Coordinates of C-alpha atoms in Angstrom, one line a residue:
M1441 CA -55.5 -140.3 -71.1
S1442 CA -52.7 -137.8 -70.6
Q1443 CA -52.7 -134.4 -69.0
Q1444 CA -54.8 -132.0 -71.0
G1445 CA -53.1 -128.9 -69.9
A1446 CA -54.6 -125.6 -68.7
F1447 CA -57.1 -125.2 -71.5
G1448 CA -59.6 -127.7 -72.8
L1449 CA -61.1 -128.3 -76.3
E1450 CA -64.3 -126.4 -75.3
A1451 CA -62.4 -123.2 -76.2
Q1452 CA -62.1 -124.5 -79.7
G1453 CA -65.8 -125.1 -80.0
F1454 CA -65.9 -128.9 -79.5
R1455 CA -68.9 -130.4 -77.7
N1456 CA -70.1 -133.8 -76.7
L1457 CA -66.9 -135.7 -77.5
K1458 CA -66.6 -139.3 -76.6
A1459 CA -63.1 -138.7 -75.3
V1460 CA -59.9 -136.7 -75.9
N1461 CA -56.5 -138.3 -76.0
W1462 CA -54.2 -135.5 -74.7
N1463 CA -50.5 -135.3 -75.6
L1464 CA -50.0 -139.0 -75.8
T1465 CA -46.4 -140.3 -76.0
V1466 CA -45.0 -142.0 -79.1
P1467 CA -45.6 -145.6 -77.7
Q1468 CA -49.1 -144.7 -76.7
L1469 CA -49.8 -143.3 -80.2
Y1470 CA -48.5 -146.5 -81.8
E1471 CA -50.8 -148.5 -79.6
E1472 CA -53.8 -146.3 -80.5
A1473 CA -53.0 -146.3 -84.2
L1474 CA -52.6 -150.1 -84.3
K1475 CA -55.8 -150.7 -82.2
R1476 CA -57.7 -148.6 -84.8
G1477 CA -56.2 -150.4 -87.8
E1478 CA -54.6 -147.2 -89.0
G1479 CA -51.2 -148.7 -89.9
H1480 CA -48.7 -151.5 -89.5
V1481 CA -45.3 -151.9 -87.8
A1482 CA -42.5 -152.7 -90.3
K1483 CA -39.3 -154.5 -89.5
N1484 CA -37.2 -152.5 -87.0
G1485 CA -40.2 -150.4 -85.9
P1486 CA -41.4 -147.7 -88.2
L1487 CA -45.2 -147.2 -88.5
V1488 CA -46.3 -147.7 -92.1
V1489 CA -49.6 -145.9 -93.1
L1490 CA -51.5 -145.3 -96.3
T1491 CA -53.0 -141.9 -97.1
G1492 CA -55.6 -143.1 -99.6
L1493 CA -56.8 -140.9 -102.4
H1494 CA -54.5 -137.9 -101.6
T1495 CA -50.8 -138.8 -101.6
G1496 CA -49.7 -135.1 -101.7
R1497 CA -51.0 -131.6 -101.0
S1498 CA -54.4 -130.6 -102.5
A1499 CA -53.3 -127.2 -103.7
T1500 CA -56.6 -126.4 -105.4
D1501 CA -58.5 -127.2 -102.2
K1502 CA -56.7 -124.6 -100.0
F1503 CA -58.5 -121.4 -99.1
V1504 CA -57.9 -118.3 -97.0
V1505 CA -60.8 -116.5 -95.4
R1506 CA -61.1 -113.0 -96.9
D1507 CA -62.3 -110.5 -94.3
A1508 CA -61.7 -107.0 -93.2
A1509 CA -58.5 -108.0 -91.3
S1510 CA -56.9 -110.1 -94.1
E1511 CA -58.2 -108.1 -97.1
S1512 CA -55.2 -105.8 -97.5
H1513 CA -52.5 -108.3 -96.3
V1514 CA -53.1 -111.4 -98.3
W1515 CA -51.7 -111.9 -101.9
W1516 CA -55.0 -112.8 -103.5
D1517 CA -53.5 -113.5 -106.9
N1518 CA -51.9 -116.6 -105.2
N1519 CA -54.5 -117.5 -102.5
K1520 CA -58.0 -118.6 -103.1
P1521 CA -60.5 -116.6 -101.0
M1522 CA -63.3 -118.0 -98.8
T1523 CA -66.0 -115.9 -97.3
P1524 CA -66.4 -115.7 -93.5
A1525 CA -69.9 -117.1 -93.8
H1526 CA -68.7 -120.1 -95.8
F1527 CA -66.0 -120.7 -93.2
D1528 CA -68.5 -120.4 -90.3
A1529 CA -70.7 -123.0 -92.0
L1530 CA -67.8 -125.3 -92.5
Y1531 CA -66.7 -124.9 -88.9
A1532 CA -70.2 -125.6 -87.5
D1533 CA -70.5 -128.7 -89.7
M1534 CA -67.1 -130.0 -88.6
M1535 CA -67.9 -129.4 -85.0
K1536 CA -71.2 -131.3 -85.4
F1537 CA -69.4 -134.1 -87.2
A1538 CA -66.9 -134.5 -84.3
E1539 CA -69.6 -135.0 -81.7
G1540 CA -69.5 -138.5 -80.2
K1541 CA -66.0 -139.1 -81.6
E1542 CA -62.7 -139.9 -79.8
L1543 CA -60.1 -137.4 -80.9
F1544 CA -56.4 -136.7 -80.3
A1545 CA -55.0 -133.4 -79.2
K1546 CA -51.4 -132.3 -79.4
D1547 CA -49.9 -129.1 -78.0
L1548 CA -46.8 -128.1 -79.9
F1549 CA -44.7 -125.2 -80.9
G1550 CA -43.9 -123.8 -84.4
G1551 CA -40.5 -122.0 -84.2
A1552 CA -37.4 -122.7 -82.2
D1553 CA -36.8 -119.0 -81.4
L1554 CA -38.1 -118.8 -77.8
E1555 CA -39.3 -115.3 -78.3
H1556 CA -41.2 -115.8 -81.5
R1557 CA -42.5 -119.4 -81.4
L1558 CA -46.1 -120.1 -82.1
P1559 CA -48.1 -122.3 -79.6
V1560 CA -50.4 -124.4 -81.7
R1561 CA -53.0 -127.1 -80.8
I1562 CA -53.6 -129.8 -83.4
V1563 CA -56.7 -131.8 -83.0
T1564 CA -56.9 -135.0 -85.2
E1565 CA -59.2 -137.8 -85.9
Y1566 CA -56.4 -140.3 -86.4
A1567 CA -53.8 -141.4 -83.9
W1568 CA -51.1 -141.6 -86.6
H1569 CA -51.7 -137.9 -87.5
S1570 CA -51.1 -137.0 -83.9
L1571 CA -47.9 -139.0 -84.0
F1572 CA -46.9 -137.3 -87.3
V1573 CA -47.2 -133.7 -85.8
H1574 CA -45.5 -134.8 -82.6
Q1575 CA -42.5 -135.8 -84.6
L1576 CA -42.6 -132.9 -87.1
L1577 CA -43.1 -129.9 -84.7
I1578 CA -41.3 -128.8 -81.6
R1579 CA -42.3 -130.6 -78.4
P1580 CA -42.9 -128.6 -75.2
T1581 CA -41.4 -129.6 -71.9
A1582 CA -43.7 -131.1 -69.2
E1583 CA -43.6 -127.8 -67.4
E1584 CA -44.5 -125.8 -70.6
L1585 CA -47.5 -128.1 -71.2
K1586 CA -49.0 -127.2 -67.8
G1587 CA -49.8 -123.7 -68.8
F1588 CA -50.0 -124.2 -72.6
N1589 CA -52.4 -121.7 -74.2
P1590 CA -52.6 -122.2 -78.0
E1591 CA -52.6 -119.2 -80.3
F1592 CA -53.7 -121.2 -83.3
T1593 CA -55.7 -124.4 -83.6
I1594 CA -55.6 -126.9 -86.5
I1595 CA -58.5 -129.3 -86.8
D1596 CA -57.9 -132.3 -89.1
L1597 CA -60.9 -134.6 -89.7
P1598 CA -60.1 -136.7 -92.8
S1599 CA -63.4 -138.6 -92.9
F1600 CA -65.4 -135.3 -93.0
E1601 CA -66.5 -134.4 -96.5
A1602 CA -67.0 -130.8 -97.4
D1603 CA -70.0 -129.6 -99.5
P1604 CA -68.8 -127.1 -102.2
A1605 CA -72.3 -125.5 -102.4
K1606 CA -72.6 -125.0 -98.7
H1607 CA -68.9 -124.3 -97.8
G1608 CA -67.7 -122.3 -100.8
C1609 CA -64.9 -124.8 -101.6
S1610 CA -64.0 -126.8 -104.7
S1611 CA -64.6 -130.4 -103.7
K1612 CA -65.2 -132.7 -100.8
T1613 CA -61.6 -131.9 -99.7
V1614 CA -60.9 -128.6 -98.0
I1615 CA -58.1 -126.7 -96.2
A1616 CA -59.4 -123.4 -94.9
V1617 CA -57.2 -120.9 -93.1
N1618 CA -58.8 -118.2 -91.0
F1619 CA -56.1 -115.8 -89.8
T1620 CA -58.7 -113.7 -87.8
K1621 CA -60.2 -116.6 -85.9
K1622 CA -56.8 -118.3 -85.7
I1623 CA -58.2 -121.7 -86.9
V1624 CA -57.3 -124.0 -89.8
L1625 CA -59.8 -126.6 -90.9
I1626 CA -58.7 -129.7 -92.8
G1627 CA -61.3 -132.2 -94.1
G1628 CA -61.5 -134.9 -96.8
T1629 CA -57.8 -135.7 -97.0
S1630 CA -55.5 -138.1 -95.0
Y1631 CA -52.3 -136.6 -96.3
A1632 CA -50.5 -135.4 -93.1
G1633 CA -48.4 -132.9 -94.9
E1634 CA -51.4 -130.5 -95.0
M1635 CA -50.9 -130.0 -91.2
K1636 CA -47.2 -129.3 -91.5
K1637 CA -47.7 -126.8 -94.3
S1638 CA -50.6 -125.1 -92.5
V1639 CA -48.2 -124.2 -89.6
F1640 CA -45.7 -122.9 -92.2
T1641 CA -48.5 -120.8 -93.9
I1642 CA -49.4 -119.3 -90.5
M1643 CA -45.8 -118.5 -89.7
N1644 CA -45.4 -116.9 -93.2
Y1645 CA -48.3 -114.6 -92.3
L1646 CA -47.4 -113.8 -88.7
L1647 CA -43.6 -113.3 -88.9
P1648 CA -43.0 -110.6 -91.6
P1649 CA -44.9 -107.8 -89.8
K1650 CA -42.5 -108.4 -86.8
G1651 CA -39.5 -107.9 -89.1
I1652 CA -38.8 -111.7 -89.2
M1653 CA -38.1 -113.5 -92.4
S1654 CA -39.9 -116.8 -92.9
M1655 CA -38.2 -119.1 -95.5
H1656 CA -38.7 -122.3 -97.4
C1657 CA -35.1 -123.4 -97.1
S1658 CA -32.7 -125.7 -95.4
A1659 CA -30.0 -124.5 -93.0
N1660 CA -26.8 -125.6 -91.4
V1661 CA -24.0 -124.2 -89.3
G1662 CA -20.2 -124.6 -89.5
P1663 CA -17.8 -125.5 -86.7
D1664 CA -16.9 -121.8 -86.4
G1665 CA -20.6 -121.0 -85.7
T1666 CA -21.4 -119.4 -89.1
A1667 CA -24.7 -120.4 -90.5
A1668 CA -25.8 -120.9 -94.1
I1669 CA -29.3 -121.1 -95.6
F1670 CA -30.2 -123.0 -98.8
F1671 CA -33.2 -122.0 -100.9
G1672 CA -34.4 -124.3 -103.6
L1673 CA -37.3 -125.9 -105.3
S1674 CA -37.8 -129.7 -105.5
G1675 CA -34.9 -131.4 -107.3
T1676 CA -32.3 -128.7 -106.9
G1677 CA -30.4 -130.4 -104.0
K1678 CA -31.7 -128.4 -101.0
T1679 CA -31.7 -131.4 -98.6
T1680 CA -28.7 -133.1 -100.1
L1681 CA -26.3 -130.1 -100.1
S1682 CA -27.3 -129.0 -96.6
A1683 CA -26.5 -132.5 -95.3
D1684 CA -22.8 -131.9 -94.9
A1685 CA -20.9 -134.1 -92.4
S1686 CA -18.6 -131.2 -91.5
R1687 CA -21.5 -128.9 -90.5
T1688 CA -24.4 -129.2 -88.1
L1689 CA -27.9 -129.5 -89.6
I1690 CA -30.4 -126.9 -88.3
G1691 CA -33.3 -128.1 -90.4
D1692 CA -34.2 -129.3 -93.9
D1693 CA -37.2 -127.3 -94.9
E1694 CA -38.6 -124.3 -93.0
H1695 CA -36.8 -121.6 -91.2
G1696 CA -37.1 -118.1 -89.7
W1697 CA -34.5 -115.3 -89.5
S1698 CA -35.1 -113.0 -86.5
E1699 CA -33.0 -110.5 -84.6
H1700 CA -31.5 -113.5 -82.8
G1701 CA -30.4 -115.3 -86.0
V1702 CA -31.8 -118.3 -88.0
F1703 CA -34.1 -120.8 -86.4
N1704 CA -35.9 -124.0 -87.5
I1705 CA -39.7 -123.7 -87.6
E1706 CA -40.0 -127.4 -87.2
G1707 CA -38.6 -130.1 -84.8
G1708 CA -38.5 -132.9 -87.4
C1709 CA -38.0 -133.8 -91.1
Y1710 CA -40.4 -135.0 -93.8
A1711 CA -38.2 -136.6 -96.4
K1712 CA -39.0 -138.2 -99.7
V1713 CA -37.9 -141.8 -99.6
I1714 CA -38.9 -143.2 -103.0
R1715 CA -35.8 -145.1 -104.3
L1716 CA -33.8 -144.0 -101.3
S1717 CA -30.6 -145.9 -101.0
R1718 CA -28.5 -146.8 -97.9
E1719 CA -25.3 -145.9 -99.9
A1720 CA -26.3 -142.5 -101.3
E1721 CA -28.1 -141.1 -98.2
P1722 CA -27.3 -143.3 -95.2
E1723 CA -28.6 -140.8 -92.6
I1724 CA -32.1 -140.5 -94.1
F1725 CA -32.1 -144.2 -94.9
S1726 CA -31.4 -145.1 -91.3
T1727 CA -34.6 -143.3 -90.2
T1728 CA -36.7 -145.8 -92.2
E1729 CA -35.4 -148.5 -89.8
R1730 CA -36.4 -146.8 -86.5
F1731 CA -39.3 -146.9 -84.0
G1732 CA -41.0 -143.5 -84.1
T1733 CA -40.7 -142.9 -87.8
V1734 CA -44.0 -142.6 -89.8
L1735 CA -43.7 -143.9 -93.3
E1736 CA -46.4 -142.7 -95.7
N1737 CA -47.4 -144.9 -98.7
V1738 CA -44.3 -147.0 -98.5
V1739 CA -44.7 -150.6 -99.8
M1740 CA -44.3 -153.3 -97.1
D1741 CA -44.3 -157.1 -97.3
H1742 CA -46.9 -158.0 -94.7
A1743 CA -45.4 -161.4 -94.1
T1744 CA -41.8 -160.4 -93.6
R1745 CA -42.4 -156.7 -92.7
E1746 CA -39.6 -155.8 -95.1
L1747 CA -39.9 -152.4 -96.9
D1748 CA -39.5 -151.9 -100.6
L1749 CA -38.5 -148.2 -101.0
D1750 CA -38.2 -148.7 -104.8
D1751 CA -41.9 -149.6 -105.2
A1752 CA -44.1 -146.6 -106.1
K1753 CA -47.3 -148.7 -106.1
F1754 CA -49.1 -146.4 -103.7
A1755 CA -47.4 -143.1 -104.6
E1756 CA -44.3 -141.6 -106.1
N1757 CA -44.4 -139.1 -103.2
T1758 CA -43.5 -141.6 -100.4
R1759 CA -42.4 -139.9 -97.2
A1760 CA -40.7 -140.5 -93.9
A1761 CA -41.6 -138.2 -90.9
Y1762 CA -39.2 -138.3 -88.0
P1763 CA -37.7 -136.1 -85.3
I1764 CA -34.6 -134.2 -86.3
D1765 CA -32.5 -135.9 -83.6
F1766 CA -32.8 -139.1 -85.7
I1767 CA -30.2 -137.4 -88.0
P1768 CA -26.6 -137.5 -86.7
N1769 CA -25.0 -134.1 -86.3
A1770 CA -28.4 -132.3 -86.1
S1771 CA -28.7 -129.2 -83.9
D1772 CA -30.2 -129.8 -80.5
T1773 CA -31.6 -126.2 -80.3
G1774 CA -32.7 -125.6 -83.8
R1775 CA -31.0 -122.2 -83.6
A1776 CA -27.9 -120.5 -84.9
G1777 CA -26.5 -117.0 -85.4
H1778 CA -27.2 -114.8 -88.4
P1779 CA -26.5 -116.5 -91.8
K1780 CA -23.1 -115.6 -93.3
N1781 CA -24.1 -117.2 -96.6
V1782 CA -27.4 -117.3 -98.5
I1783 CA -27.5 -119.9 -101.2
M1784 CA -30.1 -120.1 -103.9
L1785 CA -30.2 -123.4 -105.7
T1786 CA -31.5 -123.8 -109.2
A1787 CA -31.4 -126.8 -111.6
D1788 CA -31.0 -125.0 -115.0
A1789 CA -31.8 -127.5 -117.7
F1790 CA -31.1 -124.9 -120.4
G1791 CA -27.3 -125.1 -119.6
V1792 CA -26.9 -121.4 -119.4
L1793 CA -26.2 -120.5 -115.7
P1794 CA -22.8 -120.9 -114.2
P1795 CA -22.2 -123.5 -111.4
I1796 CA -21.9 -120.6 -108.9
A1797 CA -22.3 -116.8 -109.0
K1798 CA -22.0 -114.1 -106.4
L1799 CA -25.1 -111.9 -106.1
T1800 CA -25.5 -108.4 -104.7
P1801 CA -28.4 -107.9 -102.2
S1802 CA -30.5 -106.4 -105.0
Q1803 CA -29.7 -109.4 -107.4
A1804 CA -30.5 -111.7 -104.5
M1805 CA -33.9 -110.2 -104.1
Y1806 CA -34.5 -110.4 -107.9
H1807 CA -33.6 -114.1 -108.0
F1808 CA -35.5 -114.8 -104.8
L1809 CA -38.7 -113.3 -106.2
S1810 CA -38.1 -115.2 -109.5
G1811 CA -37.6 -118.6 -107.8
F1812 CA -36.3 -120.2 -111.0
T1813 CA -35.6 -123.8 -111.8
A1814 CA -36.3 -125.9 -114.9
K1815 CA -38.4 -129.1 -115.4
V1816 CA -36.8 -131.6 -117.7
A1817 CA -38.5 -133.0 -120.8
G1818 CA -39.8 -136.5 -120.3
T1819 CA -40.0 -136.3 -116.5
E1820 CA -43.6 -135.0 -116.5
K1821 CA -46.6 -135.7 -118.6
G1822 CA -47.2 -133.0 -121.2
L1823 CA -43.6 -131.6 -121.3
G1824 CA -42.2 -131.3 -124.8
K1825 CA -38.7 -131.8 -126.0
E1826 CA -37.3 -128.6 -124.5
P1827 CA -36.8 -127.9 -120.8
Q1828 CA -39.7 -125.9 -119.2
P1829 CA -38.9 -123.0 -116.9
T1830 CA -40.5 -123.0 -113.5
F1831 CA -40.7 -119.8 -111.5
S1832 CA -42.0 -120.3 -108.0
T1833 CA -41.6 -117.0 -106.2
C1834 CA -39.7 -117.0 -102.9
F1835 CA -38.9 -120.7 -103.7
G1836 CA -42.3 -121.6 -102.1
A1837 CA -45.3 -119.8 -103.6
P1838 CA -48.0 -122.2 -102.4
F1839 CA -47.2 -121.4 -98.8
M1840 CA -46.9 -117.6 -99.1
P1841 CA -50.0 -115.7 -97.9
R1842 CA -48.4 -112.3 -98.3
H1843 CA -47.2 -110.5 -101.4
P1844 CA -43.7 -111.8 -102.5
S1845 CA -42.3 -108.3 -102.3
E1846 CA -42.8 -108.3 -98.5
Y1847 CA -40.5 -111.4 -98.2
G1848 CA -38.1 -110.1 -100.8
N1849 CA -37.7 -106.7 -99.1
L1850 CA -37.1 -108.4 -95.7
L1851 CA -34.5 -110.7 -97.2
R1852 CA -32.7 -107.9 -99.0
D1853 CA -32.6 -105.8 -95.8
L1854 CA -31.4 -108.7 -93.6
I1855 CA -28.7 -109.6 -96.1
G1856 CA -27.5 -105.9 -96.1
Q1857 CA -27.8 -105.6 -92.3
H1858 CA -25.8 -108.7 -91.6
Q1859 CA -23.5 -108.5 -94.6
A1860 CA -24.3 -112.0 -95.8
D1861 CA -22.7 -113.2 -99.0
C1862 CA -25.3 -114.4 -101.5
W1863 CA -24.7 -117.1 -104.1
L1864 CA -26.7 -118.6 -107.0
V1865 CA -25.7 -122.2 -107.4
N1866 CA -26.7 -124.2 -110.6
T1867 CA -27.0 -127.9 -110.0
G1868 CA -28.5 -128.4 -113.4
W1869 CA -26.8 -128.8 -116.8
T1870 CA -23.5 -127.9 -118.3
G1871 CA -22.0 -128.3 -121.8
G1872 CA -25.5 -127.9 -123.4
A1873 CA -29.1 -128.0 -122.5
F1874 CA -30.8 -131.2 -121.3
G1875 CA -30.4 -133.9 -124.0
E1876 CA -27.1 -132.6 -125.2
G1877 CA -25.2 -131.5 -122.1
S1878 CA -24.5 -133.4 -118.9
R1879 CA -25.6 -132.8 -115.2
M1880 CA -23.3 -130.6 -113.2
P1881 CA -20.8 -132.8 -111.4
I1882 CA -21.8 -133.0 -107.7
K1883 CA -18.1 -133.0 -106.8
A1884 CA -17.7 -129.6 -108.4
T1885 CA -20.8 -128.2 -106.8
R1886 CA -19.6 -129.4 -103.3
A1887 CA -16.1 -127.9 -103.9
L1888 CA -17.6 -124.6 -104.9
L1889 CA -20.0 -124.5 -102.0
A1890 CA -17.2 -125.4 -99.6
A1891 CA -15.1 -122.5 -101.0
A1892 CA -18.1 -120.1 -100.6
L1893 CA -18.8 -121.3 -97.1
D1894 CA -15.2 -121.1 -95.8
G1895 CA -14.8 -117.6 -97.3
S1896 CA -12.0 -118.5 -99.8
L1897 CA -14.3 -117.7 -102.8
A1898 CA -14.3 -114.1 -101.7
N1899 CA -10.6 -113.8 -102.7
V1900 CA -10.7 -115.2 -106.2
E1901 CA -10.8 -113.3 -109.5
M1902 CA -14.4 -112.7 -110.8
R1903 CA -15.9 -111.8 -114.2
V1904 CA -19.3 -110.2 -114.8
D1905 CA -21.7 -112.4 -116.7
P1906 CA -22.8 -110.4 -119.8
H1907 CA -26.4 -111.7 -119.6
F1908 CA -27.2 -111.9 -115.9
K1909 CA -24.7 -109.3 -114.6
F1910 CA -23.7 -111.3 -111.5
R1911 CA -20.1 -112.0 -110.7
V1912 CA -18.6 -115.5 -111.6
P1913 CA -15.3 -116.9 -110.4
V1914 CA -12.7 -117.2 -113.2
S1915 CA -10.8 -120.0 -111.4
V1916 CA -11.2 -121.9 -108.1
P1917 CA -8.6 -124.4 -106.8
G1918 CA -9.6 -128.0 -107.3
V1919 CA -12.3 -127.1 -109.9
D1920 CA -11.9 -127.3 -113.7
A1921 CA -11.8 -123.6 -114.8
K1922 CA -13.7 -124.5 -118.1
I1923 CA -16.8 -125.5 -116.2
L1924 CA -17.0 -122.0 -114.5
N1925 CA -17.9 -120.3 -117.8
P1926 CA -20.9 -122.1 -119.3
R1927 CA -20.2 -120.8 -122.8
D1928 CA -16.8 -122.5 -122.8
T1929 CA -18.5 -125.8 -122.1
W1930 CA -20.7 -125.6 -125.2
A1931 CA -19.3 -126.9 -128.5
N1932 CA -21.5 -124.5 -130.4
K1933 CA -20.9 -121.0 -128.9
A1934 CA -23.5 -119.3 -131.0
A1935 CA -26.1 -121.8 -129.8
Y1936 CA -25.2 -120.9 -126.2
D1937 CA -25.7 -117.2 -127.0
V1938 CA -29.2 -117.9 -128.4
Q1939 CA -30.1 -120.1 -125.4
A1940 CA -28.8 -117.4 -122.9
R1941 CA -30.8 -114.6 -124.5
K1942 CA -33.9 -116.9 -124.5
L1943 CA -33.5 -117.7 -120.8
A1944 CA -32.9 -114.0 -120.0
Q1945 CA -36.1 -113.1 -121.8
M1946 CA -38.0 -115.7 -119.8
F1947 CA -36.8 -114.1 -116.6
R1948 CA -37.8 -110.6 -117.7
E1949 CA -41.3 -111.7 -118.8
N1950 CA -41.8 -113.6 -115.5
F1951 CA -40.7 -110.5 -113.5
T1952 CA -43.2 -108.1 -115.0
K1953 CA -45.7 -108.9 -112.2
F1954 CA -43.3 -107.7 -109.6
E1955 CA -42.0 -104.5 -111.3
A1956 CA -44.5 -102.2 -109.5
H1957 CA -43.5 -103.6 -106.1
V1958 CA -39.7 -103.3 -106.2
G1959 CA -37.2 -100.4 -106.2
P1960 CA -35.0 -99.3 -109.1
D1961 CA -32.0 -101.3 -107.7
V1962 CA -33.9 -104.6 -108.1
L1963 CA -35.2 -103.7 -111.5
E1964 CA -31.6 -103.0 -112.5
A1965 CA -30.7 -106.6 -111.5
A1966 CA -32.8 -108.0 -114.4
P1967 CA -30.8 -109.9 -117.0
V1968 CA -30.1 -108.1 -120.3
L1969 CA -30.4 -109.5 -123.8
A1970 CA -26.7 -109.4 -124.6
V1971 CA -25.7 -110.0 -128.2
A1972 CA -22.8 -112.3 -127.4
A1973 CA -20.7 -113.4 -124.5
E1974 CA -17.0 -112.8 -124.4

């Protein structure tokens, strides 16, 4: 058993435990996981595990305790409430369930900003869950562990089953967040991502009142020290476009923006690996061949220990969890200066938005609160022939405990204060909607991003889009000028005008729920229903 630190689990309410495995190393956690039959070692050393019934987050089973302290601060339209009495009953039953068990405890930090980081203790039933959080969060030094005093505790007991009648939840699975008692309870699911996103949810609650922006984004920094952040929902290119060989990766998923600059909330990456190829994404692929990586629901031949990343037998959402230093050119501090560029990625399957557009701070807040992308017909059950708009506010609504306007106002103020340039980048369709047009060439997207990041895009001629009112480059060296004006790429210009008005109306209808929470400058950023585009 490793050093437990200055504070034991009695402070978290545990009693009569068989044993506690404190802050075990990676090799020790491998040994414990294998001894318990929790996983298998694949060729070259990654630990392969199955998560069982839940192969992704259980969004309908997540609750926030509604009490006097949280009542006026939580966005209840987006967060399911749980009463303090139900939480207390759940907590008592989970503590009783834990008696006589051997558990694993990890003391870690959320947040690479040394002034604003969160000390968090994560107590798990499984050894591999302890390994997962060790790789995903920020690991304290031996000296820091000696006096480690957790501010929050996450308790993860997958084999505990909740009782909806007794605990006020929806099913046998529960994720209950109590901001007042500073505890998160997870039961009935083995999906390790619930722990990662619980830390993000906590940071999204704690940071904004301190004037710190918490963001569902990737980030990198150039050789000149200028940072860029990339917002985007799944499928828009957030991970791919931030992985630039000429820039240093700060992180791929969760960041804060404090008075010191941008910082990674995590110390690792949690990458989707289904159909991953060595040729297309060599850096991420290489992590699947390393000791220390945790592979969730990846298919392995038990005789040869070879992986089949193309096989979705257990899940489409197969994942690799690994420390960020497994990626070449990753930051060793997780910190950089204030972002010079803020990029919002969207995959517009309607074929309306330009490949890049310059946003004012007010327009940036409008598009940040909108969080638009589009799902493509045929990719999901129930989708019809036409693309379906998806608006996920702040590009991460499931993890936002506060009202979106709090995050939006913070972002707008920080952009203005640090004079960051804001860009909307469409990685979706051009020359028509999905089914008629084609996907935006990745070469053009990379060229436009490079021009934005090196500052050269600030010096080109711009036009104002008649529908969305943002500024769009007329020509950029090395990029086909025709692609810069979406209307020019459509064979039927009148059809484009109809589609553009249709998308503009979708934006306006979605934004009605925010109108009472934003200023006139942001309302003015809404698209207009222009008759035709010149």
